[in-house]
Short mmCIF file of C-alpha atoms and ligand atoms in Angstrom, two decimals:
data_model
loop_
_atom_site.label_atom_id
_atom_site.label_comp_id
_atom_site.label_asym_id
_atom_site.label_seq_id
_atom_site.Cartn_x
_atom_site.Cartn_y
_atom_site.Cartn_z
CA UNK A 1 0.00 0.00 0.00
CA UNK A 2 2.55 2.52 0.80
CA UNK A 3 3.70 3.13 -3.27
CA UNK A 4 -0.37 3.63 -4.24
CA UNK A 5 -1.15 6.82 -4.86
CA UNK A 6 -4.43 7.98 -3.44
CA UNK A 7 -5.93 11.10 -3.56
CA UNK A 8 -9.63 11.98 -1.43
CA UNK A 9 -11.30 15.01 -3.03
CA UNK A 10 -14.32 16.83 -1.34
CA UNK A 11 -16.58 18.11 -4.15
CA UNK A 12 -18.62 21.38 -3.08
CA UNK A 13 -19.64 22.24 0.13
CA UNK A 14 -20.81 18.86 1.40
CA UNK A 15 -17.73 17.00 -0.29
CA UNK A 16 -15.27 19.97 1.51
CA UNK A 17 -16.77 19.46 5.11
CA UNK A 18 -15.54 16.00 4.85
CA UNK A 19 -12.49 16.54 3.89
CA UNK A 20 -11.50 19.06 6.56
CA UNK A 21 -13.02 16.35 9.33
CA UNK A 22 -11.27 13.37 7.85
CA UNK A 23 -8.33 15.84 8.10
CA UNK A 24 -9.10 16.66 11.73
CA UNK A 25 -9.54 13.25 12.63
CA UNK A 26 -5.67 13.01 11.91
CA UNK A 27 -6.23 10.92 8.56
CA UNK A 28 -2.97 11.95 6.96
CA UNK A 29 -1.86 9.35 5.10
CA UNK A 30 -3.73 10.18 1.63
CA UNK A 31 -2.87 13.33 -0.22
CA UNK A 32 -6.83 15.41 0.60
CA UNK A 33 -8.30 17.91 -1.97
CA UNK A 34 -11.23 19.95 -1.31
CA UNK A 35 -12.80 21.44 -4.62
CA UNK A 36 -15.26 24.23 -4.82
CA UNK A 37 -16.60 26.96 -6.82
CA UNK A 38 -17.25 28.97 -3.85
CA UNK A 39 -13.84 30.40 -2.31
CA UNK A 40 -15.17 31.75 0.98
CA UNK A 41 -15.96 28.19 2.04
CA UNK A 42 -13.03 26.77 0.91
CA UNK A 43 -11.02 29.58 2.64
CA UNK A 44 -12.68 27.56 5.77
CA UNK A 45 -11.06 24.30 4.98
CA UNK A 46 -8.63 23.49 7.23
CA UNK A 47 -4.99 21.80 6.69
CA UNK A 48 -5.65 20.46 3.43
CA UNK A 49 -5.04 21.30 -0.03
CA UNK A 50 -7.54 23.02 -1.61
CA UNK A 51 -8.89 24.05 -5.20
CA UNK A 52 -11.04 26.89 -6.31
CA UNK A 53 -12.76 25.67 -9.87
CA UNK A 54 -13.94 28.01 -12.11
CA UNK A 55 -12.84 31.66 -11.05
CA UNK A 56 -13.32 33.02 -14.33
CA UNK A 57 -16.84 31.62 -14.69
CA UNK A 58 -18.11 31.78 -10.92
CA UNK A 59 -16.12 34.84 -9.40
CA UNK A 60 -15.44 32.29 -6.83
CA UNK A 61 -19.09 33.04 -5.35
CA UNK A 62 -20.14 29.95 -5.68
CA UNK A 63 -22.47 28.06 -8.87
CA UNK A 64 -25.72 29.49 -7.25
CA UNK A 65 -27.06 26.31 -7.46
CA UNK A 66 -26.73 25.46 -10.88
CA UNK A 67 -25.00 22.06 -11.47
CA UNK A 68 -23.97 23.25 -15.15
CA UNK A 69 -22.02 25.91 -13.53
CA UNK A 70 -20.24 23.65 -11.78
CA UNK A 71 -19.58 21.60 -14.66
CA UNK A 72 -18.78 24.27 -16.23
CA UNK A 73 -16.30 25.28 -13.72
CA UNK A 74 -14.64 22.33 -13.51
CA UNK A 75 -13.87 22.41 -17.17
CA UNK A 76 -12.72 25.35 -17.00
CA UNK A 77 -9.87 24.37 -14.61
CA UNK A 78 -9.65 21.06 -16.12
CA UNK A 79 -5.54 21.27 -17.11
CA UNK A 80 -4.96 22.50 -13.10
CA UNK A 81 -7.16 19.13 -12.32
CA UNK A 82 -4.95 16.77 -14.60
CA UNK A 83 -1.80 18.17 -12.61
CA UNK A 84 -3.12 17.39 -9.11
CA UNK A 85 -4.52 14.18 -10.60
CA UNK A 86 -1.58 13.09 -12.86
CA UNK A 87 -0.08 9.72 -11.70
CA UNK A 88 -2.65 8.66 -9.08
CA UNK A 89 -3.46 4.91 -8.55
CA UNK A 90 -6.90 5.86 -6.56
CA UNK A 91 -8.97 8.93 -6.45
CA UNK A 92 -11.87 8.85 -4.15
CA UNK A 93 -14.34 11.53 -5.12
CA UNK A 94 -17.03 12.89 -2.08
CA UNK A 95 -19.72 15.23 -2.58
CA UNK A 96 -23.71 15.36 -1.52
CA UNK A 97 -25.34 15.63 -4.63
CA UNK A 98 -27.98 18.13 -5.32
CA UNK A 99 -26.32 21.67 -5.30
CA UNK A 100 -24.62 22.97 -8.33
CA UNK A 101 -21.24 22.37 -7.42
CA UNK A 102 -21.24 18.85 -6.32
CA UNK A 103 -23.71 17.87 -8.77
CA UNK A 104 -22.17 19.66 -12.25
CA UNK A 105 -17.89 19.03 -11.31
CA UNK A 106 -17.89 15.50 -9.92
CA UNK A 107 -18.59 13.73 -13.22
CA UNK A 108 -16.67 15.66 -14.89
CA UNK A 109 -13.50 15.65 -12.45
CA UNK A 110 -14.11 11.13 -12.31
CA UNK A 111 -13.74 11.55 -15.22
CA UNK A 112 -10.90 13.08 -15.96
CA UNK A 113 -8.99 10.72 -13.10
CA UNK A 114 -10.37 8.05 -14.96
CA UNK A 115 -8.52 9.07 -18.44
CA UNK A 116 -5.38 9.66 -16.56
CA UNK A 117 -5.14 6.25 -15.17
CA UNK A 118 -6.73 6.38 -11.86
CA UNK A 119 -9.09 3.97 -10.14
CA UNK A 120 -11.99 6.13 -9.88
CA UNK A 121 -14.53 5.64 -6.60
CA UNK A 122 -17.53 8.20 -5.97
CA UNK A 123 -19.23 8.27 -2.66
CA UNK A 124 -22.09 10.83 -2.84
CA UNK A 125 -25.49 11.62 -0.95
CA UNK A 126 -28.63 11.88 -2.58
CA UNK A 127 -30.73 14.51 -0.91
CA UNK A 128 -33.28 14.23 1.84
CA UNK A 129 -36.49 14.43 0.14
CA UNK A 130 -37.44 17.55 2.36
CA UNK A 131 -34.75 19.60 -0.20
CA UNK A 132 -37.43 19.28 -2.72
CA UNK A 133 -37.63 17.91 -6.25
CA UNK A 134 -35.73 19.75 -8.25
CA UNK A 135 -32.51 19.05 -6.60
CA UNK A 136 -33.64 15.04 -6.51
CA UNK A 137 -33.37 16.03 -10.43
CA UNK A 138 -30.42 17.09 -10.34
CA UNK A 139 -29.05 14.15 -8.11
CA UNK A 140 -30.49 11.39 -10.13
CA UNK A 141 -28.99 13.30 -13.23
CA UNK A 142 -26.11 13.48 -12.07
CA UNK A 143 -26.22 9.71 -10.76
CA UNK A 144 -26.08 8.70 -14.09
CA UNK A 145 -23.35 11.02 -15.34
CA UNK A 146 -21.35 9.33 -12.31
CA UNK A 147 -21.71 5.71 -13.47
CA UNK A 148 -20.57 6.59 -16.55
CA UNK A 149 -17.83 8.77 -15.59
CA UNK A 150 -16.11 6.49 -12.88
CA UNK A 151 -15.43 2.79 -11.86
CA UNK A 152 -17.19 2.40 -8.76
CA UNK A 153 -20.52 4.45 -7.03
CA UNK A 154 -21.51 4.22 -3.35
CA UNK A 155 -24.93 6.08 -2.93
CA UNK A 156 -25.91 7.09 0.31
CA UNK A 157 -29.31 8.12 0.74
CA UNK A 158 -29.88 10.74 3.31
CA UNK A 159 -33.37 9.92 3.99
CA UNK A 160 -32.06 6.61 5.44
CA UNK A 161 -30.22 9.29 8.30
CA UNK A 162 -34.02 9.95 9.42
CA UNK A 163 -35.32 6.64 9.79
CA UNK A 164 -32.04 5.96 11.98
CA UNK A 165 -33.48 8.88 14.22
CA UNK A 166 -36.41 8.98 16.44
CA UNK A 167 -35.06 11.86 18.11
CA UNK A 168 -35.94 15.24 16.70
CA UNK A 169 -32.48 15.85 15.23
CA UNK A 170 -31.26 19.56 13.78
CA UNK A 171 -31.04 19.95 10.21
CA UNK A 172 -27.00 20.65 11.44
CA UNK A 173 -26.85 17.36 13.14
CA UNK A 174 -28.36 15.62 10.12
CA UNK A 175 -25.86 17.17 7.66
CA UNK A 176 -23.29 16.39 10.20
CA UNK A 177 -24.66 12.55 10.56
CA UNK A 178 -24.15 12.42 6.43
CA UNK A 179 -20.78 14.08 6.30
CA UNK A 180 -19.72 11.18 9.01
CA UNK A 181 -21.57 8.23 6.97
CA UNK A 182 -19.29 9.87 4.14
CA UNK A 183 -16.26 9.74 5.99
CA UNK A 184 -16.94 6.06 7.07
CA UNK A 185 -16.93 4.60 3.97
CA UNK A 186 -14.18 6.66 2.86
CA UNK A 187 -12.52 4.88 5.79
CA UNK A 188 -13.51 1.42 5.42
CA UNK A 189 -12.68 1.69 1.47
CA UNK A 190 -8.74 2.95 2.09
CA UNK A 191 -8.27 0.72 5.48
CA UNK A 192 -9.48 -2.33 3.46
CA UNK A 193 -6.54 -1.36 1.17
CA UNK A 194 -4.07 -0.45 3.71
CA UNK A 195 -4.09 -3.15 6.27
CA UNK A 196 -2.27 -6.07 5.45
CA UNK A 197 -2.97 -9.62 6.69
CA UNK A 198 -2.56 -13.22 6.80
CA UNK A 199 -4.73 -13.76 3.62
CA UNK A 200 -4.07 -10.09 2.28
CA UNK A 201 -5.91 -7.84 0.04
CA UNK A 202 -3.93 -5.69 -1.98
CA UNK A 203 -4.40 -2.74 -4.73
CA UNK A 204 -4.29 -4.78 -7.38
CA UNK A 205 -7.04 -7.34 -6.08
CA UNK A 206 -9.82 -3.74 -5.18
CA UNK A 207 -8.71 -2.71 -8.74
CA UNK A 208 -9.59 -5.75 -9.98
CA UNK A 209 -12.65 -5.87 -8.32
CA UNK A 210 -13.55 -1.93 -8.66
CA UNK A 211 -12.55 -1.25 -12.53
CA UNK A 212 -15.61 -0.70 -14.28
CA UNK A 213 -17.90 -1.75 -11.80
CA UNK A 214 -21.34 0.62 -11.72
CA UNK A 215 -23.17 0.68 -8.45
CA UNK A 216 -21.38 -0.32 -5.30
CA UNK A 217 -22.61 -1.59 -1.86
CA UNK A 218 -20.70 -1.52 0.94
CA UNK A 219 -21.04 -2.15 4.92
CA UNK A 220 -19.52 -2.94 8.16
CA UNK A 221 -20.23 -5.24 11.32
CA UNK A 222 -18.28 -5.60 14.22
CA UNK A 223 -19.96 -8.67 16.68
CA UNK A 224 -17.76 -10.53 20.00
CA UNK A 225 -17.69 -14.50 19.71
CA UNK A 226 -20.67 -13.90 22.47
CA UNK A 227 -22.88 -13.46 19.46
CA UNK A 228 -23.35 -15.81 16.55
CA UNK A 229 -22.01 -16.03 13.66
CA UNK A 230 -25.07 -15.09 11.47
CA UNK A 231 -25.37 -11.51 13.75
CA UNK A 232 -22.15 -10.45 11.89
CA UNK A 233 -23.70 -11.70 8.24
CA UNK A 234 -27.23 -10.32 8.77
CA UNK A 235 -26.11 -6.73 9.67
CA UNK A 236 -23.35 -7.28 6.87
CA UNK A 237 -26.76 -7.55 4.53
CA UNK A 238 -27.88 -3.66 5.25
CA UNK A 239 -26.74 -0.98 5.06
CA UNK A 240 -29.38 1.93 6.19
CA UNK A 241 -28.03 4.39 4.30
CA UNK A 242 -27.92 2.80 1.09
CA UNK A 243 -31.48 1.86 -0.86
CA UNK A 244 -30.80 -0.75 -2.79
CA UNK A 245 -29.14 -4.70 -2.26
CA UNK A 246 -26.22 -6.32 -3.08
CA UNK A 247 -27.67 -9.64 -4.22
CA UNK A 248 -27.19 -9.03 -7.76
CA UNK A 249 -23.59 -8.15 -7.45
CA UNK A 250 -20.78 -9.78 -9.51
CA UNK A 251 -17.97 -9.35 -7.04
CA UNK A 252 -17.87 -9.35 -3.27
CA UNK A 253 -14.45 -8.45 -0.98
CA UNK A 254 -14.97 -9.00 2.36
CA UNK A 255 -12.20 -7.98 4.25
CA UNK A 256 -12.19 -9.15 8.35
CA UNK A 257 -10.32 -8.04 10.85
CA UNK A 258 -10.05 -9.96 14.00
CA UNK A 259 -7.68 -12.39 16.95
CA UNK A 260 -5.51 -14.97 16.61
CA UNK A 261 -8.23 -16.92 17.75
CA UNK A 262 -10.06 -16.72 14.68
CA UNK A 263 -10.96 -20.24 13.23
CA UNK A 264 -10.75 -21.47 9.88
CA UNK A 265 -14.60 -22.66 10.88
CA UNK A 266 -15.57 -19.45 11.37
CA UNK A 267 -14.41 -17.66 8.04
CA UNK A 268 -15.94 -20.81 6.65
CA UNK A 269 -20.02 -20.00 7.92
CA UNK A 270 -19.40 -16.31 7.42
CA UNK A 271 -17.63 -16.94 3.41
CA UNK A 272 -20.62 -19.66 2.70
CA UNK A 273 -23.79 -17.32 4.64
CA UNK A 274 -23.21 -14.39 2.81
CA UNK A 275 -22.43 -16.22 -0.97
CA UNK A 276 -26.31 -17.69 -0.21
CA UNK A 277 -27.21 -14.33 -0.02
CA UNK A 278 -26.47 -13.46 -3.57
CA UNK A 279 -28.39 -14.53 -6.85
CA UNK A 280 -24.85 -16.03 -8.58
CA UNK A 281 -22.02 -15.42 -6.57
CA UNK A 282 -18.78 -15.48 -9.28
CA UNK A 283 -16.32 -13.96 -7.32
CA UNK A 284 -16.07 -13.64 -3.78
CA UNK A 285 -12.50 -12.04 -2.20
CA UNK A 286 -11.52 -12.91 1.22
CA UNK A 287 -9.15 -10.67 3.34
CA UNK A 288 -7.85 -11.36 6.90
CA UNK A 289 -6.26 -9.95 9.02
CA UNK A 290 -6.33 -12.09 12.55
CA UNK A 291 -3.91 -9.40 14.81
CA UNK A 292 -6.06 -6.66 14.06
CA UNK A 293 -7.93 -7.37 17.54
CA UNK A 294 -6.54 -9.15 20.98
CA UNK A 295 -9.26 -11.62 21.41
CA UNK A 296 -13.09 -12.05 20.82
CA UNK A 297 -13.72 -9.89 18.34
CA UNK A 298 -14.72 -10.19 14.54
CA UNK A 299 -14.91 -7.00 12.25
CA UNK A 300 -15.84 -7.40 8.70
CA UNK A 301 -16.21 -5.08 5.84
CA UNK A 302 -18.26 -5.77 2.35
CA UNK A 303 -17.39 -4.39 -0.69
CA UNK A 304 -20.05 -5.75 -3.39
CA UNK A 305 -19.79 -4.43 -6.74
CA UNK A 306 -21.24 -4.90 -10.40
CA UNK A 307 -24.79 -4.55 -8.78
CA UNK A 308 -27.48 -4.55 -11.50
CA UNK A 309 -28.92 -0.34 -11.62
CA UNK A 310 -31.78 1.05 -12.22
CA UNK A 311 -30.58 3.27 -15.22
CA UNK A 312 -31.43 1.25 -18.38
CA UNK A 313 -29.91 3.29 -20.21
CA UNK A 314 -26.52 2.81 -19.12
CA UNK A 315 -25.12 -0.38 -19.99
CA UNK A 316 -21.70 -0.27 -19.58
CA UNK A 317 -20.72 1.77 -16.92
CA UNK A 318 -17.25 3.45 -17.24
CA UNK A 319 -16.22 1.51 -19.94
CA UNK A 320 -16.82 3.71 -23.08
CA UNK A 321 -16.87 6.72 -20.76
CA UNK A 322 -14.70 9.50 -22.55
CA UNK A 323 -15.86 12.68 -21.63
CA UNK A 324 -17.11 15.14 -24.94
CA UNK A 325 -19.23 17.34 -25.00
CA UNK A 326 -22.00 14.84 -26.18
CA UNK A 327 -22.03 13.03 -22.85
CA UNK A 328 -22.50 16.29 -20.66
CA UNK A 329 -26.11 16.44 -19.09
CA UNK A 330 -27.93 19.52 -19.50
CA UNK A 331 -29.04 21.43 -16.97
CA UNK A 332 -32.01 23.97 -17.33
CA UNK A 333 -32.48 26.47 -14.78
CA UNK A 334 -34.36 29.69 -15.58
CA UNK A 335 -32.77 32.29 -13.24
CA UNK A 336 -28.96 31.21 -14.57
CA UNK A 337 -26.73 34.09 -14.46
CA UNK A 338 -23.02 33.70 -15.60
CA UNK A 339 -20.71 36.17 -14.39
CA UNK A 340 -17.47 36.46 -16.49
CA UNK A 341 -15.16 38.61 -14.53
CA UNK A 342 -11.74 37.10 -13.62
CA UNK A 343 -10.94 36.18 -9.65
CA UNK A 344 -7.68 38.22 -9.27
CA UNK A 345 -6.61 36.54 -5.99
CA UNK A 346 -7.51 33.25 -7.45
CA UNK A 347 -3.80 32.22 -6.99
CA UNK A 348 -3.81 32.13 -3.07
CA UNK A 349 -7.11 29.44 -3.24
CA UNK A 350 -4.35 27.36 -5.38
CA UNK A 351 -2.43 25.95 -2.16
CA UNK A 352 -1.53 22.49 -1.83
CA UNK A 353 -0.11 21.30 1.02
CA UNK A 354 4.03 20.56 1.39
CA UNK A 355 4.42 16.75 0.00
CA UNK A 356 1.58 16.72 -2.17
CA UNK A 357 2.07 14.56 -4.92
N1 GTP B 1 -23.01 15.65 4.19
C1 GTP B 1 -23.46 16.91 4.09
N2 GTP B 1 -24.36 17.14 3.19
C2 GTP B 1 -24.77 18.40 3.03
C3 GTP B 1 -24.32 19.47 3.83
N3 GTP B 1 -24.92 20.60 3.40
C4 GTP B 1 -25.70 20.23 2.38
N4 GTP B 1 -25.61 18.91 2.16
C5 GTP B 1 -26.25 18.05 1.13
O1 GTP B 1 -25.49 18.20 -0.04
C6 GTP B 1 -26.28 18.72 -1.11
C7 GTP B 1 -25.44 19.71 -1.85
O2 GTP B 1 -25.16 20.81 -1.00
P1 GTP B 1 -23.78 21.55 -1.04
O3 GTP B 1 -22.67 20.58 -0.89
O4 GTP B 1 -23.85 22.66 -0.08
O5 GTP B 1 -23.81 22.08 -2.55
P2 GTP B 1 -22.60 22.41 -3.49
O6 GTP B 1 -22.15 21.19 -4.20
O7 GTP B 1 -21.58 23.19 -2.73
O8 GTP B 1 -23.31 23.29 -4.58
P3 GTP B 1 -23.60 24.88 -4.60
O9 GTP B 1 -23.39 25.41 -3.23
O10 GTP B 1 -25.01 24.94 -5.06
O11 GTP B 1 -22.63 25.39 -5.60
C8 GTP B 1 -27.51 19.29 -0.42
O12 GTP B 1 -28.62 19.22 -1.26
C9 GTP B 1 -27.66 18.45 0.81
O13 GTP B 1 -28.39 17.28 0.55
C10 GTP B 1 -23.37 19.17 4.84
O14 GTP B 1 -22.92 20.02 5.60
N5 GTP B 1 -22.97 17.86 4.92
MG1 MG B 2 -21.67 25.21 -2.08
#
């Protein structure tokens, strides 16, 4: 792991917050980008590189919620992107869908990591239903911009936040429960890379299993040997914050972390329960690592790719992806305003940290 390249990138506001609290919760080890069109909030990003797209276009005041302004913007700083991006092995793009930033510049900046060689995985919320229609629109649009654009899509679906919470939770709280289910799975995904183990999962094996692969699931369970076996596979089976199942998927990695104590037995009900739950299981990777924990304790972590999608339209994701102009979505929105005038401190929003590579 320590020669692969990976880059995180926080796409608009939603996509920035998590990068400045994966950055606060001392995740160093990955070279962290946060993109937006709007400079002010990216002048409160903390200790990571960041990236103002589109100062000519936007003025750096943001894409007033206009996802073709922030495609726009993003092609506009397109030959800046290829420089950060140049030469990574994995570029993990974050954003919550449904704005204009987040929406217009993450299909357009997978894709461009895609043409330069990159792994490309997108973790993005949909919005909670309560935002309205028009930026479900957008989302769903840009869902299937996404699919084409990268290898791999984790959808979280903030709505899925509410049903977890009985409680009468702030609209902050929410936003701050989605920027942590974010941050999770940007966890799980690089940890499932990074740790080695006595049956080990390495780059090559997630690139195997990631290239080209539409609509991801993923999910986590952590159980002690107090609890049986099938506890850890039936919560491995949900996820609450994503709406749709993994049994059509192609490819599973599971990845557990556990004790020396962990038997042979054991990876043998978990491996066998969750194949049964999948319509054809072709190819199932197994990772272990069994000195992750002292004693007593199982962790596992599902990756499940090549899921059947909604989107008939789309039949081979990634694949013949190149982006043109042909393959942008259009956008319509009736108030759209596009200011021209040049950002003339632009240069200072251009800082990447020391080491960035
Ligand atoms: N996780 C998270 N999601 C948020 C937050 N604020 C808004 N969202 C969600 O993300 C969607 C996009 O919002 P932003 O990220 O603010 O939008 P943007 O990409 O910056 O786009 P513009 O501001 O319109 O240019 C919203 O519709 C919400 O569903 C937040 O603080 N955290
Ligand atoms: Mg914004």
């Amino acid at each position: 792991m320590s020669n692969i390249k990976v880059t995180i990138v926080g796409v608009g506001g939603a996509g920035c917050n998590t990068i400045s609290r994966l950055k606060s919760k001392k995740f160093t080890k990955y070279n962290m980008l946060a993109v937006n069109t709007d400079t002010q909030m990216l002048e409160t990003v903390k200790s990571s590189g960041v990236f103002a797209i589109g100062p000519i276009l936007t003025n750096g005041f943001g894409s007033g919620g206009n996802p073709r302004i922030g495609r726009e913007a993003a092609k506009e700083s397109l030959d800046q992107l290829s420089t950060i991006l140049e030469g990574q092995d994995l570029v993990i793009l974050t954003t919550g869908l449904g704005g204009g930033t987040g929406t217009g510049a993450t299909p357009v900046i997978a894709s461009l990591a895609k043409k330069l060689g990159a792994l490309v995985i997108v973790v993005a919320t949909q919005p909670f239903g309560f935002e309205g229609n028009l930026r479900k629109q957008y989302s769903d649009r840009a869902v299937k911009s996404i699919l084409r654009a990268s290898d791999s899509f984790i959808e979280i679906n903030n709505d899925g936040l509410l049903s977890m919470n009985n409680d009468d939770k702030s609209l902050d709280d929410s936003f701050k429960q989605a920027d942590i289910a974010l941050i999770n799975i940007v966890e799980e995904i690089t940890s499932v890379i990074a740790d080695s183990g006595l049956i080990n999962i390495d780059f090559a094996d997630v690139k195997n299993m990631l290239t080209k692969s539409g609509k991801t699931f993923i999910s986590k369970s952590k159980i002690d040997k107090n609890q049986k076996i099938d506890d850890i596979c039936l919560n491995l089976k949900r996820n609450l914050l994503i709406n749709y199942s993994f049994k059509s998927a192609k490819k599973v990695l599971l990845s557990i972390k556990s004790s020396p104590d962990f038997s042979l037995n054991e990876l043998n009900l978990i491996a066998t329960k969750i194949s049964s739950f999948l319509d054809q299981p072709q190819n199932i990777l197994i990772g272990v690592n069994n000195t992750y924990h002292k004693k007593n304790i199982i962790e596992a972590t599902l990756i499940a790719s090549d899921l059947k999608f909604t989107f008939n339209e789309i039949e081979t994701p990634a694949k013949s992806f190149i982006f043109t102009e042909n393959n942008d979505e259009t956008y319509h929105s009736k108030n759209e305003s596009v200011k021209m005038s040049p950002l003339l401190n632009f240069k200072k929003l251009i800082k990447l940290p020391i080491g960035f590579n």
